Short mmCIF file of N, CA and C in Angstrom, two decimals:
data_model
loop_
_atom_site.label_atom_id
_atom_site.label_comp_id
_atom_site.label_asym_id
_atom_site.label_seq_id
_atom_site.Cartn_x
_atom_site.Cartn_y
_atom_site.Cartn_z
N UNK A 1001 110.90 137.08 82.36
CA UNK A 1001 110.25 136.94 81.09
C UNK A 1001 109.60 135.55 81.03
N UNK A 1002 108.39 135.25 80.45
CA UNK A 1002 108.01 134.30 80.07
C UNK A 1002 108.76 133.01 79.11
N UNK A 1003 108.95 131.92 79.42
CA UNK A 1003 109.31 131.10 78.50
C UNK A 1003 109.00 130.99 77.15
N UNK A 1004 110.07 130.68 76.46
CA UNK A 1004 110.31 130.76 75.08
C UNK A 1004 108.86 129.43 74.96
N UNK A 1005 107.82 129.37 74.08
CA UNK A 1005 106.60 128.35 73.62
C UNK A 1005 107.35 126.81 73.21
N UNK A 1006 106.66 125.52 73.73
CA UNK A 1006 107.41 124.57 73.21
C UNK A 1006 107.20 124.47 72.16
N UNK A 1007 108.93 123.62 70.83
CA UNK A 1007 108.50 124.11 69.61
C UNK A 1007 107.37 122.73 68.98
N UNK A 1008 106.48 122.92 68.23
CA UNK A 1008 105.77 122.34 67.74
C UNK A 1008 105.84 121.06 67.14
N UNK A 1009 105.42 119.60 67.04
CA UNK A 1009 106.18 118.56 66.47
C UNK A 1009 105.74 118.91 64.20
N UNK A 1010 106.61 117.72 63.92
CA UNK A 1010 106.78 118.03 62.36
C UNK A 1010 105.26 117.61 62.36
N UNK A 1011 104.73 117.59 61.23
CA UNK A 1011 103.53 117.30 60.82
C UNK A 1011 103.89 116.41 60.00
N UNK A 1012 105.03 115.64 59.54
CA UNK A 1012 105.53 114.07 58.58
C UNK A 1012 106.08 113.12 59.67
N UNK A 1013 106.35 113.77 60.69
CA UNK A 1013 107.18 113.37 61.54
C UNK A 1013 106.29 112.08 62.28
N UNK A 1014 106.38 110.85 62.10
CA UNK A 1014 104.84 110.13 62.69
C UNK A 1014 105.31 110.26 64.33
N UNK A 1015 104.28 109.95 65.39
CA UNK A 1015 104.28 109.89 66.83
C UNK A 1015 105.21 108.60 67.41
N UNK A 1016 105.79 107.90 68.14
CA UNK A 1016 105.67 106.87 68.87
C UNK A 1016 104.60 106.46 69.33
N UNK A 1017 104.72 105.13 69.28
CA UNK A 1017 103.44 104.05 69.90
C UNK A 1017 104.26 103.18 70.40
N UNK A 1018 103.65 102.75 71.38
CA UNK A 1018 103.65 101.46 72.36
C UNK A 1018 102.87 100.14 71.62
N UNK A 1019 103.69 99.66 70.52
CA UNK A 1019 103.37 98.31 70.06
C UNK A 1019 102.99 96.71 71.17
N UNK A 1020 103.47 96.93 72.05
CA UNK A 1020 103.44 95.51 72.83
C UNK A 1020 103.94 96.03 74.80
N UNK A 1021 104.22 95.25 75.74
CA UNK A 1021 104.51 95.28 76.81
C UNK A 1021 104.77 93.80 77.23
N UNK A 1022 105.73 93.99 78.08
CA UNK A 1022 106.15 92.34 78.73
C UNK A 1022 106.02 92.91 80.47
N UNK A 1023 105.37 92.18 81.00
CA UNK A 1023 104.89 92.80 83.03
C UNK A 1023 105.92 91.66 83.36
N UNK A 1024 106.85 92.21 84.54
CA UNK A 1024 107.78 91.74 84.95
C UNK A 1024 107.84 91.62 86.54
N UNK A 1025 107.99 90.78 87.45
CA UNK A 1025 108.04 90.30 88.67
C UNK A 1025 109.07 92.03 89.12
N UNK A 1026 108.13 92.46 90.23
CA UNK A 1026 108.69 93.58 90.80
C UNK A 1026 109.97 93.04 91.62
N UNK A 1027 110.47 91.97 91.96
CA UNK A 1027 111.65 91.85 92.60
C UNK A 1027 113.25 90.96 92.04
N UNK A 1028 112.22 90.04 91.06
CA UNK A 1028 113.27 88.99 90.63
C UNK A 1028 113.33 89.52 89.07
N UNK A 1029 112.42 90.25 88.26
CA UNK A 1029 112.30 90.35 86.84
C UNK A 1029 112.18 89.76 86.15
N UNK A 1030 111.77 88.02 86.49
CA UNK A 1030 110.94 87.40 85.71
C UNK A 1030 109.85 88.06 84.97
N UNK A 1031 109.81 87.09 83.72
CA UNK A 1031 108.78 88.33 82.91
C UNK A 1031 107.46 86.83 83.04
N UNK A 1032 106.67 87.45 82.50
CA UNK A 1032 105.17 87.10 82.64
C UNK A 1032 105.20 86.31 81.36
N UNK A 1033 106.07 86.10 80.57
CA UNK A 1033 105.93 84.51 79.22
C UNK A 1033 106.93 83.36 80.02
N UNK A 1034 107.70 83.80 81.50
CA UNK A 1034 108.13 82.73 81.66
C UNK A 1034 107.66 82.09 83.35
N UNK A 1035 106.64 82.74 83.76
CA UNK A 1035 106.14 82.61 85.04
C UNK A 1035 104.60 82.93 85.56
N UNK A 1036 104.17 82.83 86.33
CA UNK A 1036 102.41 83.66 86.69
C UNK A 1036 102.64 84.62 87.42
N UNK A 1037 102.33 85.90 87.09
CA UNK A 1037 102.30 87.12 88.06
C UNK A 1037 101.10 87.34 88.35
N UNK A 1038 101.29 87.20 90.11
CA UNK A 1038 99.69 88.16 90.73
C UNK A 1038 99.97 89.24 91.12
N UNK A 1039 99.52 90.48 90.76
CA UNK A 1039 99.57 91.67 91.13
C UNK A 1039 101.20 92.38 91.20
N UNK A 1040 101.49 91.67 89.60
CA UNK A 1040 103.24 91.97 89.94
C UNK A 1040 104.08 91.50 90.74
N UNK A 1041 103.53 90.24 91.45
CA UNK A 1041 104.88 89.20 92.13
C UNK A 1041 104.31 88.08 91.29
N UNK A 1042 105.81 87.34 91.35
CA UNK A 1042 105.99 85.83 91.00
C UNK A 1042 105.76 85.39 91.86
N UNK A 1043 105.36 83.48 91.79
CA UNK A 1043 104.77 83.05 92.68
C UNK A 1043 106.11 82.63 93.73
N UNK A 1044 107.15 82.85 93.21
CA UNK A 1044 108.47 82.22 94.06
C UNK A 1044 108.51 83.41 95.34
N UNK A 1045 108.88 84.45 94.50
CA UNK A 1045 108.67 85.52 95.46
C UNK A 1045 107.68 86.17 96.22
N UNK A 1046 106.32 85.25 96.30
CA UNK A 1046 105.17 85.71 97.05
C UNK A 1046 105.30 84.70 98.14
N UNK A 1047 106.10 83.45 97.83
CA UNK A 1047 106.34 82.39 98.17
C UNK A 1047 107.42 82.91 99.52
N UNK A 1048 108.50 83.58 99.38
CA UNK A 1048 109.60 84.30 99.98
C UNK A 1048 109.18 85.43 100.82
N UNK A 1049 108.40 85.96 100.75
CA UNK A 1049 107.69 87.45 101.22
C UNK A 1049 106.87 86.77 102.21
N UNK A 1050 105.92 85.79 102.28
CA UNK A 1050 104.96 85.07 103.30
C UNK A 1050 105.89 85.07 104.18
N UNK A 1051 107.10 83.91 103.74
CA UNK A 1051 108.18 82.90 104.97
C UNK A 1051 108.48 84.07 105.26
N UNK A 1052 109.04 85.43 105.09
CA UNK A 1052 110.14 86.40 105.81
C UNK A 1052 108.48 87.06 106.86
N UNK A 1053 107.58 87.45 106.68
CA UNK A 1053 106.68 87.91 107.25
C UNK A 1053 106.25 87.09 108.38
N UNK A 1054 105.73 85.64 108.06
CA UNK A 1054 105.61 84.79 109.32
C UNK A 1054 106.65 84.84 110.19
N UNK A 1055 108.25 84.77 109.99
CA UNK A 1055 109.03 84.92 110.50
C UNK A 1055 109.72 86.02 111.49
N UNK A 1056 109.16 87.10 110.66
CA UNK A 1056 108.61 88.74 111.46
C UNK A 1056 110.16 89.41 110.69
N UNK A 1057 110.80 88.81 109.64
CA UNK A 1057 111.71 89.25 109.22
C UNK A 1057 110.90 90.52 108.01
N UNK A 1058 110.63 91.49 108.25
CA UNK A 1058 110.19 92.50 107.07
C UNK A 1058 111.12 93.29 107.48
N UNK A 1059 112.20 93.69 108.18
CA UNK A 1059 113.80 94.51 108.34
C UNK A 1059 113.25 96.38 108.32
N UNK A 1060 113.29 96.55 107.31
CA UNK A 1060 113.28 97.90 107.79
C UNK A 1060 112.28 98.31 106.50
N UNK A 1061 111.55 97.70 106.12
CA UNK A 1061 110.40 97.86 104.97
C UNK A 1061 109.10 99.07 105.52
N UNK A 1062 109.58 100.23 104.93
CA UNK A 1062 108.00 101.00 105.54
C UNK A 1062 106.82 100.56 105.41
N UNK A 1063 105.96 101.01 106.86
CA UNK A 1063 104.57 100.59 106.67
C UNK A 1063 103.90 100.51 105.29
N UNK A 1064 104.01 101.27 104.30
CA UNK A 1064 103.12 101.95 102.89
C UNK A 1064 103.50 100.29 102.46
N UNK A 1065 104.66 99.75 102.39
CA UNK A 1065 104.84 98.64 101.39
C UNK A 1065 104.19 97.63 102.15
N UNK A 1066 104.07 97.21 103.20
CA UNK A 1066 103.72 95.93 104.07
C UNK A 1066 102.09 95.68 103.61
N UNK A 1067 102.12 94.41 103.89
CA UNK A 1067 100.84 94.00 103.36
C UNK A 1067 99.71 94.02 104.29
N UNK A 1068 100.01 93.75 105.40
CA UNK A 1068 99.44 94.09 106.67
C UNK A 1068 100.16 95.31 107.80
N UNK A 1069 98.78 95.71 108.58
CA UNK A 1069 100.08 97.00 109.52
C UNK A 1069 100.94 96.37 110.23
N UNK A 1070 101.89 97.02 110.95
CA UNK A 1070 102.36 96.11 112.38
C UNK A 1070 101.70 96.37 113.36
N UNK A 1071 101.86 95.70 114.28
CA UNK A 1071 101.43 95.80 116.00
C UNK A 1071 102.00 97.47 116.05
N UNK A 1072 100.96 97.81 117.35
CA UNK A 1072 101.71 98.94 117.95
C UNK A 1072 102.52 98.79 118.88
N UNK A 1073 103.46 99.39 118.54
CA UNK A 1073 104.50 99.11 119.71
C UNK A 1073 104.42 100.23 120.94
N UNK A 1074 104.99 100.07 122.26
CA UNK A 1074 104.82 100.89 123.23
C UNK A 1074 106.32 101.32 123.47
N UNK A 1075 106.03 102.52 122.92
CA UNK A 1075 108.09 102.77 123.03
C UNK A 1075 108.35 103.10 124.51
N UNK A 1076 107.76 103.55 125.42
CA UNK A 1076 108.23 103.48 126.67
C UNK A 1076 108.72 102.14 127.18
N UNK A 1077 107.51 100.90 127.20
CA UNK A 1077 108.10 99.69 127.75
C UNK A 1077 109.13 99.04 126.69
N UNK A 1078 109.57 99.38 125.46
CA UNK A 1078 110.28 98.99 124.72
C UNK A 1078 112.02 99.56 125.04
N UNK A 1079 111.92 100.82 125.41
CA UNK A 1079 112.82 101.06 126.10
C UNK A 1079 113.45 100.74 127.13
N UNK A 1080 112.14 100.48 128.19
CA UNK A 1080 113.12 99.89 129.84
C UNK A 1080 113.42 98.56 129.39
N UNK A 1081 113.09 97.64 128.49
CA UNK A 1081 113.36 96.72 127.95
C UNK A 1081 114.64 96.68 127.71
N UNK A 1082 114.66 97.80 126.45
CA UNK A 1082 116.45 97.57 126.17
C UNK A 1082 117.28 98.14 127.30
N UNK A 1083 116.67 98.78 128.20
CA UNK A 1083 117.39 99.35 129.13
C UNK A 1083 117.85 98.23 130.29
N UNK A 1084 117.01 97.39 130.51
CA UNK A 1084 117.34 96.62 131.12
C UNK A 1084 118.09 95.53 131.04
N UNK A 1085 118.28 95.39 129.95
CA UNK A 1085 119.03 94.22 128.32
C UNK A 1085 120.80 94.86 128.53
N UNK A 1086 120.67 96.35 129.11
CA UNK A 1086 122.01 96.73 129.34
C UNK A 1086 122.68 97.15 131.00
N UNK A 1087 121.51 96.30 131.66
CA UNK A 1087 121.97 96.42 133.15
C UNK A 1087 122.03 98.10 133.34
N UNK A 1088 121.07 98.99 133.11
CA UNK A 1088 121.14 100.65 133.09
C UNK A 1088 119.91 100.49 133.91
N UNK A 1089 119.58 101.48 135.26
CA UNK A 1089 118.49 101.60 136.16
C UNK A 1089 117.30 101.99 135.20
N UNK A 1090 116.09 101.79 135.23
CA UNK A 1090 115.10 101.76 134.48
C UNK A 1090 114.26 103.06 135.11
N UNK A 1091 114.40 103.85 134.37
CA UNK A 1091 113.24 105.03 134.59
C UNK A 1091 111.76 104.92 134.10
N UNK A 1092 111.23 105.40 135.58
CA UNK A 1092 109.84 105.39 135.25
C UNK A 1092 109.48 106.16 134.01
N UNK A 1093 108.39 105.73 133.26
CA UNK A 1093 107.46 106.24 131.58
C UNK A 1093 107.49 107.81 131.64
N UNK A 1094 107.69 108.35 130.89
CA UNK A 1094 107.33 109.56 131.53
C UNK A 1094 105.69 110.31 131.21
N UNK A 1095 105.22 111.15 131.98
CA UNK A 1095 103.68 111.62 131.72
C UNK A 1095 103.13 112.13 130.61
N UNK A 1096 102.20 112.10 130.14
CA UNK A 1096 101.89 112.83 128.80
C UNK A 1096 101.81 114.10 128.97
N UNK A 1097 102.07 114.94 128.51
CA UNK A 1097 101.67 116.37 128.82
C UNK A 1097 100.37 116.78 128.98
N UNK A 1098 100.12 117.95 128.94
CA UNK A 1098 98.57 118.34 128.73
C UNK A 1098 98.91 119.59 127.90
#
């Protein structure tokens, strides 16, 4: 059966409104009367996000959030890498298919 119709609002009943808004630092929640937000960061934490990036510390942050892409990595030579990091015989890459 079709759903019951949504029921209708009162006609005295006034709407909600959005009187005001305070924009708040997406990480620390500083609000924007007590700091400068660019594009929703504070400057402390744009400040923090550079140093961890130069540093190559972005941990496990998906591509979509990063500000730049990463390098491509070559998971074959990344492997005999760690493979070799554990004294384990290193197998040749293997072929691409066709």
């Amino acid at each position: 059966m079709p759903p019951s119709p949504a029921p209708h609002p009162e006609k005295n009943h006034p709407g909600e409104q959005i009187v005001g808004m305070v924009m708040m630092c997406l990480f620390c929640d500083e609000d924007e009367t007590t700091t400068t937000l660019d594009h929703g960061v504070c400057g402390e934490c744009r400040a923090e996000i550079a140093r961890d990036e130069a540093a190559g510390l972005t941990g496990d942050v998906p591509d979509t959030f990063l500000a730049r892409p990463r390098a491509e990595v070559d998971v074959a030579a990344r492997m005999a890498e760690l493979r070799s990091a554990t004294v384990r015989p290193v197998l040749p890459a293997p072929r691409p298919r066709r």
